[in-house]
Tab-separated table of C-alpha atoms and ligand atoms in Angstrom:
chain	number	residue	atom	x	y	z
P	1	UNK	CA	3.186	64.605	36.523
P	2	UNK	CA	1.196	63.088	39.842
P	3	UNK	CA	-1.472	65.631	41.140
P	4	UNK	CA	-0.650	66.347	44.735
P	5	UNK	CA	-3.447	65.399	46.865
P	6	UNK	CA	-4.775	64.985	50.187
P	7	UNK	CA	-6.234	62.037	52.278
P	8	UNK	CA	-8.435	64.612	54.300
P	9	UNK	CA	-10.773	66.892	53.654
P	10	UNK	CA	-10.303	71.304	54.674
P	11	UNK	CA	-13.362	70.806	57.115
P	12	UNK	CA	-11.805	67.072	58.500
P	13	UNK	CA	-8.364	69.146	59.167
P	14	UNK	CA	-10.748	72.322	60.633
P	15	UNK	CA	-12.456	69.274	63.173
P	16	UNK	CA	-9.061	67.906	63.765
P	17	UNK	CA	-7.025	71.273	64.864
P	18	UNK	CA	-9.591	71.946	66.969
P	19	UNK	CA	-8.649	68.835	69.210
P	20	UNK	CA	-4.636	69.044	68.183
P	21	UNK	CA	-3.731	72.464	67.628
P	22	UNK	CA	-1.218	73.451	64.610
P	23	UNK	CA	1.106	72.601	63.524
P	24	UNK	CA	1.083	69.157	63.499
P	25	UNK	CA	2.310	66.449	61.293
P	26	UNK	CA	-0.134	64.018	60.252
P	27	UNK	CA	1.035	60.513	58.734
P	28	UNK	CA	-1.787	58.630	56.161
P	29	UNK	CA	-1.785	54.941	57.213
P	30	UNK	CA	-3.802	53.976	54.360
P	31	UNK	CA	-1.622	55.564	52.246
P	32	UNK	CA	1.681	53.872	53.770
P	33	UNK	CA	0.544	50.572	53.535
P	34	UNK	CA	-0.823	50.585	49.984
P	35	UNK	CA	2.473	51.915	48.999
P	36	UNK	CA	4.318	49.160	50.930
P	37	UNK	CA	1.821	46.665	49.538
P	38	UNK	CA	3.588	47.666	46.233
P	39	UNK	CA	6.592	47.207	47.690
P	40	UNK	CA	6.282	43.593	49.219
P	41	UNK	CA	4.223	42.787	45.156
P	42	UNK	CA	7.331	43.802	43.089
P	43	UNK	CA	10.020	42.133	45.337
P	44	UNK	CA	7.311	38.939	45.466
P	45	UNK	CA	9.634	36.900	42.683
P	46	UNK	CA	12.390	37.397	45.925
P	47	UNK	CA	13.349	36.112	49.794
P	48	UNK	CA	12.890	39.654	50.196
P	49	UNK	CA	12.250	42.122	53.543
P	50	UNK	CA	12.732	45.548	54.613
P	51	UNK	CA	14.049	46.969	57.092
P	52	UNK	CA	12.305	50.396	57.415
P	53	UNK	CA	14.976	53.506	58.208
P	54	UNK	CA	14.108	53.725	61.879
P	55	UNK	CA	15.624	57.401	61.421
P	56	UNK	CA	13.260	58.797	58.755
P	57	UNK	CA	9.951	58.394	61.177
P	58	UNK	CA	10.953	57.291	64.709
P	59	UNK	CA	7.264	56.610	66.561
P	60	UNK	CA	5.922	52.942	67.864
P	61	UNK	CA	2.885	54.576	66.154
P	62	UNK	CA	4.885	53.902	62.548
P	63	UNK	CA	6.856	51.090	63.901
P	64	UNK	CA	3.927	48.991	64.654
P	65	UNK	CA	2.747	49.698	61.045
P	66	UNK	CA	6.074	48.472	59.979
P	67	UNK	CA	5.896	45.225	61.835
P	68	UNK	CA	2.475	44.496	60.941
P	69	UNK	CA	3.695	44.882	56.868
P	70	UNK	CA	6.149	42.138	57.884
P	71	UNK	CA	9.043	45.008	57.999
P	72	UNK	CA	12.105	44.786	60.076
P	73	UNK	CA	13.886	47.999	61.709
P	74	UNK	CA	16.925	49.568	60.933
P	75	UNK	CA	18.772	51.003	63.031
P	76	UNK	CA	21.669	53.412	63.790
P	77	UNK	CA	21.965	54.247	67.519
P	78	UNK	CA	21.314	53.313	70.710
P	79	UNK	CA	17.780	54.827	71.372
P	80	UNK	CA	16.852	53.825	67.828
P	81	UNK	CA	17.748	49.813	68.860
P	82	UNK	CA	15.680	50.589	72.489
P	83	UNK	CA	12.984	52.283	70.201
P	84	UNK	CA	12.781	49.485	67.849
P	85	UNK	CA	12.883	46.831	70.457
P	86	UNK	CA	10.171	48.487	72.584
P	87	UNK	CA	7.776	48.757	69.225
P	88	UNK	CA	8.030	45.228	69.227
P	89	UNK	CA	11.071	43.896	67.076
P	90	UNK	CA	13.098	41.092	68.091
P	91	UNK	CA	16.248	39.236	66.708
P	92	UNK	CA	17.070	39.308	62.872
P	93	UNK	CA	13.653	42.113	62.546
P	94	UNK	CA	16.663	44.130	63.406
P	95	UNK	CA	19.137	45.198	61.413
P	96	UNK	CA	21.961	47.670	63.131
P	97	UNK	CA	23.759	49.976	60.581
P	98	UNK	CA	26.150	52.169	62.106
P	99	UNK	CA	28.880	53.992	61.737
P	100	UNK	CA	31.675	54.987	64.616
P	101	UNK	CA	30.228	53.135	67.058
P	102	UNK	CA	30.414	53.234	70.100
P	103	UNK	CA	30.796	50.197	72.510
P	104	UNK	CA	27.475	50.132	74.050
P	105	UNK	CA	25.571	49.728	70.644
P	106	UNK	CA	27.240	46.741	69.567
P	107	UNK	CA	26.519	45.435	73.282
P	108	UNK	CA	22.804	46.387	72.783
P	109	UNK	CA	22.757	44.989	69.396
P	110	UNK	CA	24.347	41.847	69.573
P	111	UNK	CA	22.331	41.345	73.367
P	112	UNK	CA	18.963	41.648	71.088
P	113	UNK	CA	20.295	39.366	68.344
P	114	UNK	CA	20.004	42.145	65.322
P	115	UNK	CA	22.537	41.730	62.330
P	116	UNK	CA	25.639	44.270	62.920
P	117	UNK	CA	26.391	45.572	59.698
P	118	UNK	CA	29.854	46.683	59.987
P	119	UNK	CA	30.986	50.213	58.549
P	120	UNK	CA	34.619	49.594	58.751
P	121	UNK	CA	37.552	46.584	58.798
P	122	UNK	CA	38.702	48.201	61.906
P	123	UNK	CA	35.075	47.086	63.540
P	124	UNK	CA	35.771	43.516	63.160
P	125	UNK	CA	38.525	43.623	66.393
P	126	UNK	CA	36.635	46.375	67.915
P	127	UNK	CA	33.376	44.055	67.657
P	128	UNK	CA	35.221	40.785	68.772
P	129	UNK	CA	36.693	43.115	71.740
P	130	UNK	CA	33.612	43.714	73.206
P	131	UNK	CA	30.874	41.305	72.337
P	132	UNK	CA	32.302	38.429	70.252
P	133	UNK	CA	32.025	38.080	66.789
P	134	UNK	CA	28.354	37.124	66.393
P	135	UNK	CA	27.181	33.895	63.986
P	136	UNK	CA	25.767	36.392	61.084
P	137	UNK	CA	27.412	39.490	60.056
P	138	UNK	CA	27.074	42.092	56.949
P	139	UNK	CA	29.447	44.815	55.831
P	140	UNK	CA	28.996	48.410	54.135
P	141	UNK	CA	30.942	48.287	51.054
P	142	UNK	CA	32.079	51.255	49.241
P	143	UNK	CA	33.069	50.982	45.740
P	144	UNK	CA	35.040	54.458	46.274
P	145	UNK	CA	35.939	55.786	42.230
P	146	UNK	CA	34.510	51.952	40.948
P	147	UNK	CA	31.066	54.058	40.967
P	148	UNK	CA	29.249	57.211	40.784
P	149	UNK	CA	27.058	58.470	43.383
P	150	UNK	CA	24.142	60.582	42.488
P	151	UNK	CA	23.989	64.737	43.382
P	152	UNK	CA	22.286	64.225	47.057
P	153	UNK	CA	24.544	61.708	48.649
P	154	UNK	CA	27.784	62.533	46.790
P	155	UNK	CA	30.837	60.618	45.590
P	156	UNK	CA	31.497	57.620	47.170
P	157	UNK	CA	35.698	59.001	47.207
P	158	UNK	CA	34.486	61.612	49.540
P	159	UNK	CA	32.120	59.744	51.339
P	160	UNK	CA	33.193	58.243	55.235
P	161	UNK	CA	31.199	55.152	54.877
P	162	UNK	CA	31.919	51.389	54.122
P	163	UNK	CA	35.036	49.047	53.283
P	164	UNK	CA	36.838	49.673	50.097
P	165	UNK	CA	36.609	46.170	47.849
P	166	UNK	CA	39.679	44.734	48.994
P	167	UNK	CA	38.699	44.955	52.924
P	168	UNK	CA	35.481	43.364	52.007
P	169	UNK	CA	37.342	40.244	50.897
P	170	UNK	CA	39.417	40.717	53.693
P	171	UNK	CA	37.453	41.520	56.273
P	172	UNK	CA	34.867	37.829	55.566
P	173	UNK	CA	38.032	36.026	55.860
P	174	UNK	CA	38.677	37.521	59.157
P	175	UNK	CA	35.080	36.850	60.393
P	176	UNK	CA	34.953	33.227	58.530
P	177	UNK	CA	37.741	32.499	60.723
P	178	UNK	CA	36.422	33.481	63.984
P	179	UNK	CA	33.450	31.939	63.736
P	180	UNK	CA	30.998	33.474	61.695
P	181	UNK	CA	28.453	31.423	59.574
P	182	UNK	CA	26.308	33.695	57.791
P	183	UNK	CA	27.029	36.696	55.791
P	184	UNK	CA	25.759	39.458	54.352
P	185	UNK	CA	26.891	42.493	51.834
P	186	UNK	CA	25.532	46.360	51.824
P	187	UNK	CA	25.956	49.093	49.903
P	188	UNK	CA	23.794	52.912	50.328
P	189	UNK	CA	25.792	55.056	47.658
P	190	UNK	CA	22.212	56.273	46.260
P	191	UNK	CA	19.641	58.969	47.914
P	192	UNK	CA	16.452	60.157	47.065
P	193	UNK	CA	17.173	59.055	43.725
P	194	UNK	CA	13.958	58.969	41.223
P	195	UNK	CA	15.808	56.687	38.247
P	196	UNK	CA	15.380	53.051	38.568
P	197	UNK	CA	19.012	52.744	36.979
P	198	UNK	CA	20.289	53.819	39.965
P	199	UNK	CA	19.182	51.420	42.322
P	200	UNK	CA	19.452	48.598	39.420
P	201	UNK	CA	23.355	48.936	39.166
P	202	UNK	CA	23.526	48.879	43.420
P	203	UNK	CA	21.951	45.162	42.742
P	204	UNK	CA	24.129	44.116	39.945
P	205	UNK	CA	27.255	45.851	41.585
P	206	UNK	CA	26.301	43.798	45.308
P	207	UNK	CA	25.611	40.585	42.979
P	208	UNK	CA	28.755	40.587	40.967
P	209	UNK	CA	30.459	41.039	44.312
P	210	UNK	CA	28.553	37.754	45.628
P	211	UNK	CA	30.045	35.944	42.824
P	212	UNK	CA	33.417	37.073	43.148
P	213	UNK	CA	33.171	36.373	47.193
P	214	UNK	CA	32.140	32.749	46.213
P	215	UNK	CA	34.829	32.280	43.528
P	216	UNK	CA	37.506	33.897	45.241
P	217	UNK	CA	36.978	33.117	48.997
P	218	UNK	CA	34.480	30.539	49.229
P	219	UNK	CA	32.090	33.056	50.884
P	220	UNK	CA	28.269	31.862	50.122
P	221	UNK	CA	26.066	35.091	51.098
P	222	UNK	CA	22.955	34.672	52.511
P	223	UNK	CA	21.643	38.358	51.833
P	224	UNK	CA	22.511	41.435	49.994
P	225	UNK	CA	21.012	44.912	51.520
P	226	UNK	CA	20.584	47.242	48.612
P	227	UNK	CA	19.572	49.636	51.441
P	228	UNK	CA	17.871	53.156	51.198
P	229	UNK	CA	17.712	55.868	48.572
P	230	UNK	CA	14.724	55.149	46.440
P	231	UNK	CA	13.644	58.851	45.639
P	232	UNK	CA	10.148	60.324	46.072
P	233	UNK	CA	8.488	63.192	44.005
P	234	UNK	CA	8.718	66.100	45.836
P	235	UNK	CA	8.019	68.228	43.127
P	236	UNK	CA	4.169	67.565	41.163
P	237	UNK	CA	6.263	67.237	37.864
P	238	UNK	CA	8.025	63.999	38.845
P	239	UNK	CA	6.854	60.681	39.226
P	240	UNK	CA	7.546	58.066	42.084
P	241	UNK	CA	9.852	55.080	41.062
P	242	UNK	CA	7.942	52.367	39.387
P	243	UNK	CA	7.977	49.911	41.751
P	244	UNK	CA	7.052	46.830	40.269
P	245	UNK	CA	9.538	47.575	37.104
P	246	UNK	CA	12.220	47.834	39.522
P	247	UNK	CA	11.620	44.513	40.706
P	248	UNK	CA	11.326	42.999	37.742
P	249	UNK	CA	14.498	44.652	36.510
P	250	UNK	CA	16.635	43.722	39.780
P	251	UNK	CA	15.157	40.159	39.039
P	252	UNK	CA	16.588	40.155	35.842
P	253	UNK	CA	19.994	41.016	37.460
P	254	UNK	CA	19.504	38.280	39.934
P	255	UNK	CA	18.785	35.427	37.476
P	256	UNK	CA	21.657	36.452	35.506
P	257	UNK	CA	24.144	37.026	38.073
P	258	UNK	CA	23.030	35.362	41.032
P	259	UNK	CA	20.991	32.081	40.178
P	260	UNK	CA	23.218	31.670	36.642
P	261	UNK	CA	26.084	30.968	39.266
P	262	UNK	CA	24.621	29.058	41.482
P	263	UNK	CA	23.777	30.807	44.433
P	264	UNK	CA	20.146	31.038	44.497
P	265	UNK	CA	18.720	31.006	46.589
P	266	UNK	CA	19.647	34.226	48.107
P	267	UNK	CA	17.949	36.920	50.588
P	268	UNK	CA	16.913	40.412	49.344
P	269	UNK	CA	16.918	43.105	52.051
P	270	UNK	CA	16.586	46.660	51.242
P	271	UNK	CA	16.449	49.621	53.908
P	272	UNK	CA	14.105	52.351	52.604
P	273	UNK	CA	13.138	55.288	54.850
P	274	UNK	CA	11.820	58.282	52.637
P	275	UNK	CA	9.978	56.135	50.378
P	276	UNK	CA	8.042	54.174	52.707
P	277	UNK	CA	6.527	57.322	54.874
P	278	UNK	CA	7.786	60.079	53.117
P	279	UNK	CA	4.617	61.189	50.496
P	280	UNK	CA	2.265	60.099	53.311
P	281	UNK	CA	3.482	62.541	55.889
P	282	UNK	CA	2.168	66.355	56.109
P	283	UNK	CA	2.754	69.383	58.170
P	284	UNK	CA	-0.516	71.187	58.727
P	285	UNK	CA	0.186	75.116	59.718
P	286	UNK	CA	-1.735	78.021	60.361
P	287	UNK	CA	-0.973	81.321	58.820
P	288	UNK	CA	-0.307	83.550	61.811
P	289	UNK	CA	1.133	86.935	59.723
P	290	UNK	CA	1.279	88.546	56.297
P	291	UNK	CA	4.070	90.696	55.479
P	292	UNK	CA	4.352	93.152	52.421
P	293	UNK	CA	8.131	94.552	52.706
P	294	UNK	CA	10.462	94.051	50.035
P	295	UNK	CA	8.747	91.030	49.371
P	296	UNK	CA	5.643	89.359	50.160
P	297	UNK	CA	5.970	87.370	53.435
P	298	UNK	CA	3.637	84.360	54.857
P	299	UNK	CA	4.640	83.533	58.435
P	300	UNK	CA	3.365	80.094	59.525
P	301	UNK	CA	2.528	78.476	63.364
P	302	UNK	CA	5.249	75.924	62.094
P	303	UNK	CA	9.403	76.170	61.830
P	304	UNK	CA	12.285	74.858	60.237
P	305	UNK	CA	12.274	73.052	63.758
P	306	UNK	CA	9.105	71.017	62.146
P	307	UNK	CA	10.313	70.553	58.992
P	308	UNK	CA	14.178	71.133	58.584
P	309	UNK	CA	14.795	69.805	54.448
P	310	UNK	CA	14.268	73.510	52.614
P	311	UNK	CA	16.414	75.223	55.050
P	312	UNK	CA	19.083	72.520	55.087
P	313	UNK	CA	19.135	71.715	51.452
P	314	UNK	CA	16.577	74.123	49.407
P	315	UNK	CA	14.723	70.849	49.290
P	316	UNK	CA	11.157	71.798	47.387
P	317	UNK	CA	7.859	70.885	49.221
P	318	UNK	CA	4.787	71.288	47.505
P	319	UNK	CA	2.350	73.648	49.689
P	320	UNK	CA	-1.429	73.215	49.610
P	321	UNK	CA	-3.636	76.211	50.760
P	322	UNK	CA	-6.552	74.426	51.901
P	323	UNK	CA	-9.837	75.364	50.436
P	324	UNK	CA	-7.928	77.402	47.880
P	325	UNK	CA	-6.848	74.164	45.614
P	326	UNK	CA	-8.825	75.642	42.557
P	327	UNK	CA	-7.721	78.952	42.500
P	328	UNK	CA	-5.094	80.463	40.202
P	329	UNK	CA	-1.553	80.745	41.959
P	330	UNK	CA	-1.238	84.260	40.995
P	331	UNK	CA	0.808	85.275	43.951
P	332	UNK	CA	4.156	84.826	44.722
P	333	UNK	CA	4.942	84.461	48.474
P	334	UNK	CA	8.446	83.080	50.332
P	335	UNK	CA	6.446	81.161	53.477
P	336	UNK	CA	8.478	81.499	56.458
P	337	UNK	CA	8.828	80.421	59.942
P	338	UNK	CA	9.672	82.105	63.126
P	339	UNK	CA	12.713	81.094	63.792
P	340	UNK	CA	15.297	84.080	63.780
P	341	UNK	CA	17.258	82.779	61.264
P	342	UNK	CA	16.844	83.708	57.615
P	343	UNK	CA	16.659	80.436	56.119
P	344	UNK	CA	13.682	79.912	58.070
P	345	UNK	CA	11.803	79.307	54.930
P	346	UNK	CA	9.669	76.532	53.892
P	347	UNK	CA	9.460	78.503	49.714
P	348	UNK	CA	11.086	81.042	48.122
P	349	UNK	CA	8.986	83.014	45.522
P	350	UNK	CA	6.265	80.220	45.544
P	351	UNK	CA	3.546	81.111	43.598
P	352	UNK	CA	0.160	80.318	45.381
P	353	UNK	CA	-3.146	81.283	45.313
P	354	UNK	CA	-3.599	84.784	47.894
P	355	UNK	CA	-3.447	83.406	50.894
P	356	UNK	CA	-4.838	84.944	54.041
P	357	UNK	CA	-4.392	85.514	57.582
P	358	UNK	CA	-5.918	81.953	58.761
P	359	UNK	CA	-5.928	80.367	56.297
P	360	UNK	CA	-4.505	76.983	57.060
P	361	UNK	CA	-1.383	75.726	54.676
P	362	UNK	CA	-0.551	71.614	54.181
P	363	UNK	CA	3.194	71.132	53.471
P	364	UNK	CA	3.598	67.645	51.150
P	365	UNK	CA	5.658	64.883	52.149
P	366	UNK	CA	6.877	65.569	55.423
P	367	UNK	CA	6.394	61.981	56.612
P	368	UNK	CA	9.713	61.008	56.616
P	369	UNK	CA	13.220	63.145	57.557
P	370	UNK	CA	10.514	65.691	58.853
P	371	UNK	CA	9.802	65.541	62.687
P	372	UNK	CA	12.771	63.733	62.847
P	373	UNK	CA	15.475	66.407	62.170
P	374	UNK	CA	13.325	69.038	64.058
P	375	UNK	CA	15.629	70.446	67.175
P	376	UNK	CA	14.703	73.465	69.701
P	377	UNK	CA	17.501	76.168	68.838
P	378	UNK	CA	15.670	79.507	69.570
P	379	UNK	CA	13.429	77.713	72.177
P	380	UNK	CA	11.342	76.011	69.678
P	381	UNK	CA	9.285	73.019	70.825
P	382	UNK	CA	8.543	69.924	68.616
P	383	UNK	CA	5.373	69.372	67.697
P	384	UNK	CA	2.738	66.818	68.076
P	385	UNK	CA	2.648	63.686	65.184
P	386	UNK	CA	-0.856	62.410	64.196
P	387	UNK	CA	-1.865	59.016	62.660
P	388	UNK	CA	-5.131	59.081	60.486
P	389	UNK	CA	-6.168	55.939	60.345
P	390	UNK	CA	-7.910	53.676	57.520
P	391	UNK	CA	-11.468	54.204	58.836
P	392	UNK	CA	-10.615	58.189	59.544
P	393	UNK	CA	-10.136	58.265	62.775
P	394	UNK	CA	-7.315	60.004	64.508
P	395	UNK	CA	-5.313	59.295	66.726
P	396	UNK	CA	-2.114	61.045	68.741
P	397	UNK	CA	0.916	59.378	68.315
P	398	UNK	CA	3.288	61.840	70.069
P	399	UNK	CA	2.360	65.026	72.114
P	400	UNK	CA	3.665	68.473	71.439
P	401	UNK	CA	6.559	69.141	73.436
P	402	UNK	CA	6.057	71.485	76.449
P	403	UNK	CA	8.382	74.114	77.816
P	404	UNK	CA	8.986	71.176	80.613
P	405	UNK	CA	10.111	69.399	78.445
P	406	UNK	CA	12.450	72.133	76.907
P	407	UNK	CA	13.647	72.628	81.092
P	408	UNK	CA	13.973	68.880	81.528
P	409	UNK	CA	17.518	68.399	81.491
P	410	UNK	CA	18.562	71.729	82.916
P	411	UNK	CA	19.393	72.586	86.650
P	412	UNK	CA	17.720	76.156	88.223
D	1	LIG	C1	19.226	56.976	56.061
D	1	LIG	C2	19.550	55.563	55.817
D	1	LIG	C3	18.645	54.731	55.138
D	1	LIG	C4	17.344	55.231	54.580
D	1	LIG	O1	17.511	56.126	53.534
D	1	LIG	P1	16.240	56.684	52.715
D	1	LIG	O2	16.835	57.708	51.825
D	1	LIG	O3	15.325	57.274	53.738
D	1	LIG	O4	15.635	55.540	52.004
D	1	LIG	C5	18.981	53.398	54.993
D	1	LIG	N1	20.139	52.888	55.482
D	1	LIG	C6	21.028	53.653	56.143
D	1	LIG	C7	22.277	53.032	56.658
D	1	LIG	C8	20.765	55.012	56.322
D	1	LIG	O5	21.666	55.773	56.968
């Protein structure tokens, strides 16, 4: 059980609406690097970096955080290379997981120097074809009925990503032989996943696989990506991964797998999006409208364009009422949007404290897959993205969007 609380105060959040009207989302630096201070101590025993999920929080404003922490970018599309290239990365800080992709990705990617990591066998030709087979290259394995997935991401039958085993082994001959020197193995069959185990058996899978690339092909690798996935609590009754257990336990799989066959020393990568911004994200509303039909109603400022998750997959977010953290939640209220769509709801039969026209409502960790899914069906307009720094001040780090902007690729 963690207590949900905030890094500002009701009156801080009153000062700071009256600059940035709501809704905004506001991201906790302090917060994010502490937690990726964690991070960097449990994986200290490794050659280990991440590669923050370029998609879960797309802003220079969080990218130069990223950098700073030593973090490289990953990255899935074209304006998420340009993004990650304009916050500063360069070369190998870049690592490019796609999937069907299109030519002028791998031209971007392999111009700035990131590892490709290749989704497919059929890549490898399609690569070559366009921009050569570069010197280092990874591939997305999928160990198809060899593993379980977990509930959110699914089984890895069904899923569309990765080589199956045996195209891994072919596929590194196939790039050994034209030309490629340095290799690397992936694997994301895990998301928003809260048990250790999880991610544990993604390490000892991608390290038995090591082995058998050495003793089968002669393949040395220089890094395994255990990617994304590590879960966050959402909900007040579950607790965030232990982070420096899980290092300790995926260095226990890596002396007995990796260095008890020889091929220490090897690079540890991982890929993490929702746990590196995710709890230190919110989406500050105000409540605009009360309604008392069949059901108590709470209409917020903000959308499912702000904050997509309980819409798109009943995902729970905890909701603070500010100012109203000590009194009994003896109310039940679904808190909606304005969207007109009926999902449009950010709770269903939440029980809160009586909340009032006004009154201004914090939704919990919205910092990552938050304002990046939002969209303008209905004509709604993004909205702005705050940083609060260490010392408390605040600063912009993307506008609202204006109804210009909504026009700006349309023709009157
Ligand atoms: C989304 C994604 C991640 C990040 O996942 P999280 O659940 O945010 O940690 C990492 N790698 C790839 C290839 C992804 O698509």
């Amino acid at each position: 059980m963690i207590e949900k609380k905030l890094p500002f105060t009701k009156l801080q959040i009153e000062d700071i609406i009256k600059k940035y009207p709501s809704p905004f989302h506001i991201y906790d630096e302090k917060g994010i690097r502490d937690n990726a201070a964690k991070l960097i101590k449990a994986f200290s025993w490794a050659d280990f970096k991440e590669y923050f999920a370029v998609k879960a929080t797309p802003n220079p404003g969080i990218l130069k955080i990223m950098k700073d922490l030593g973090f490289g970018a990953d990255c899935s599309s074209l304006p998420e290379l340009l993004l990650a290239e304009r916050a500063g990365f360069t070369g190998e800080e870049i690592m490019f997981s796609s999937n069907d992709t299109p030519v002028d990705e791998y031209v971007k990617a392999k111009e700035l120097g990131a590892i490709i990591n290749l989704d497919d066998i059929s890549h490898i030709p399609f690569l070559d074809k366009c921009c050569g087979i570069p010197e280092v290259i990874s591939f997305r394995y999928n160990p198809g009925h060899l593993r379980n997935g977990n509930p959110i991401i699914g089984d890895p039958v069904e899923s569309k990503y990765g080589f199956t085993r045996r195209q891994i082994f072919e596929g590194f001959r196939i790039v050994r032989d034209k030309g490629a020197k340095r290799f690397g193995l992936h694997s994301f069959v895990i998301s928003n996943e809260l048990n250790r185990e999880s991610y544990v058996e993604t390490s000892r899978m991608l390290f038995k696989m090591a082995v058998d690339l050495k003793n089968e092909i002669g393949i040395r690798l220089e890094f395994v990506n255990l990617s994304g996935g590590i879960g966050i609590p959402y909900r007040p009754e579950q607790n965030a991964v232990d982070l420096a257990a899980l290092g300790k336990e995926i260095e226990r799989e890596y002396i007995e797998i990796i260095a008890a066959n020889d091929l220490h020393p090897m690079k540890i990568y991982s890929e993490c999006g929702r746990m590196i911004t995710g709890p230190y994200g919110y989406l500050v509303s105000t409540v605009l409208h009360k309604k008392d039909i069949y059901k108590q109603y709470v209409g917020l400022d903000a959308s499912m364009a702000n904050l997509m998750r309980p819409a798109l997959y009943g995902a729970y977010h905890h909701i603070t009422v500010l100012g109203k953290e000590n009194m009994p939640a003896d109310h039940i209220y679904d808190v909606t949007g304005s969207l007109c769509e009926n999902n449009d709801k950010f709770a269903i039969d939440r029980k809160l404290p009586r909340v009032d026209v006004g009154d201004i409502v914090v939704i919990h960790d919205a910092g990552a897959h938050g304002h990046a899914m939002g969209f303008n069906y209905n004509g709604k307009l993004r909205s702005a993205e705050l940083l609060l720094k260490p010392d408390g001040r605040v600063e912009m780090i993307r506008r609202a969007e204006t109804a210009e902007d909504y026009f700006a690729t349309l023709n009157f």
